[in-house]
Amino acid sequence: MLWTQFKKSRFSAKVFTLSLMSAGVLAVAGTAFVIQFLLKNDPSALHFEREVASTPEPPREVAAFTYSYEIKNISIPLATRDASRIAYAQFSLKLDLPSDEAKRSFTAHRARVLNTVYQVASEFYVEDFSPEKGGNYDRFKGELQKSLAGQFRAYSPRDLAIENWILN
């Protein structure tokens, strides 16, 4: 008698499990049917727009790099093409660096930066910076930036600025 009750209870457990599984399958099928119905009638029905307070986009002029390093009062000698006269240019150099680690590296290697500035300056003459030639500051800046990128490969400055240029 116990055996028949066990069989019956076991049978009812199977039926209960099967009924739960079929209810789950029906729920999933019903949900899929409702979604298909909504998509046929209105494809935008399932696109939910969440209203978020919009923040204005930053201006495009905002720099990606925000760490600046500056060396003030650099003096470089510039000779004329015929070496009859020597002039000195004094300026401040500002570099735009990618990280705080790059700034620390440039601070630690200040002498190397200055040496690079002097090497680049040795390729220029006083006449290169005359108003008739347009100043040639862009060429000087480009050569300096290229040299610094070669010296500091991992921390290459994105941009540099020459401020307070005095040629005497």
XYZ file of C-alpha atoms in Angstrom, residues 67-165:
99
model
C 48.813 69.190 -18.102
C 51.083 72.075 -18.992
C 54.782 72.407 -18.365
C 56.547 75.745 -18.712
C 60.157 76.821 -18.853
C 60.503 80.570 -18.476
C 63.187 82.855 -19.869
C 65.031 80.551 -22.242
C 67.805 82.383 -24.091
C 69.093 81.021 -27.378
C 71.886 82.479 -29.512
C 71.126 83.139 -33.167
C 73.822 84.149 -35.643
C 73.451 85.831 -39.000
C 74.093 83.725 -42.088
C 77.512 85.308 -42.589
C 78.298 85.017 -38.841
C 78.954 88.753 -38.571
C 76.476 89.316 -35.771
C 74.995 87.284 -32.933
C 71.612 88.013 -31.408
C 69.857 86.408 -28.494
C 66.233 85.395 -28.457
C 64.536 85.115 -25.104
C 61.174 83.402 -24.672
C 59.071 81.157 -22.466
C 58.182 77.685 -23.674
C 54.864 76.063 -22.725
C 54.185 72.404 -23.476
C 50.821 70.640 -23.455
C 51.409 67.159 -22.016
C 49.180 64.059 -21.861
C 49.476 63.213 -18.145
C 50.828 64.171 -14.769
C 53.475 61.479 -15.185
C 54.629 63.168 -18.395
C 54.850 66.477 -16.548
C 57.011 64.870 -13.861
C 59.217 63.354 -16.560
C 59.711 66.720 -18.276
C 60.454 68.329 -14.909
C 63.035 65.657 -14.098
C 64.644 65.976 -17.538
C 64.626 69.769 -17.783
C 68.250 69.834 -18.978
C 67.400 67.423 -21.772
C 64.507 69.658 -22.855
C 66.786 72.710 -22.865
C 69.443 70.802 -24.813
C 66.813 69.907 -27.417
C 65.784 73.579 -27.652
C 69.413 74.625 -28.192
C 69.982 71.923 -30.834
C 66.901 72.998 -32.780
C 67.856 76.683 -32.434
C 71.291 75.965 -33.894
C 69.599 75.163 -37.220
C 68.101 78.674 -37.476
C 69.578 82.089 -38.255
C 68.577 85.616 -37.230
C 67.290 86.220 -40.755
C 64.855 83.323 -40.378
C 62.936 85.308 -37.780
C 62.865 88.596 -39.682
C 59.461 90.106 -40.481
C 60.189 89.770 -44.211
C 60.260 85.975 -43.843
C 57.084 85.929 -41.794
C 58.835 85.268 -38.518
C 59.282 81.519 -39.146
C 57.998 80.792 -35.659
C 55.779 78.028 -37.003
C 58.737 76.245 -38.561
C 60.732 76.652 -35.336
C 57.812 75.341 -33.278
C 57.316 72.411 -35.657
C 60.974 71.404 -35.543
C 61.035 71.764 -31.765
C 57.897 69.681 -31.349
C 59.248 66.981 -33.665
C 62.532 66.869 -31.719
C 60.779 66.685 -28.357
C 58.542 63.902 -29.666
C 61.687 62.008 -30.662
C 63.349 62.554 -27.281
C 60.258 61.808 -25.153
C 58.451 59.178 -27.206
C 55.998 58.049 -24.535
C 55.202 61.574 -23.362
C 55.186 63.454 -26.631
C 53.740 66.968 -26.211
C 50.607 67.562 -28.239
C 51.235 71.258 -28.684
C 53.704 73.900 -27.617
C 53.529 77.641 -27.316
C 56.272 80.245 -27.463
C 55.456 83.263 -25.349
C 57.161 86.604 -24.743
C 59.551 86.315 -27.698
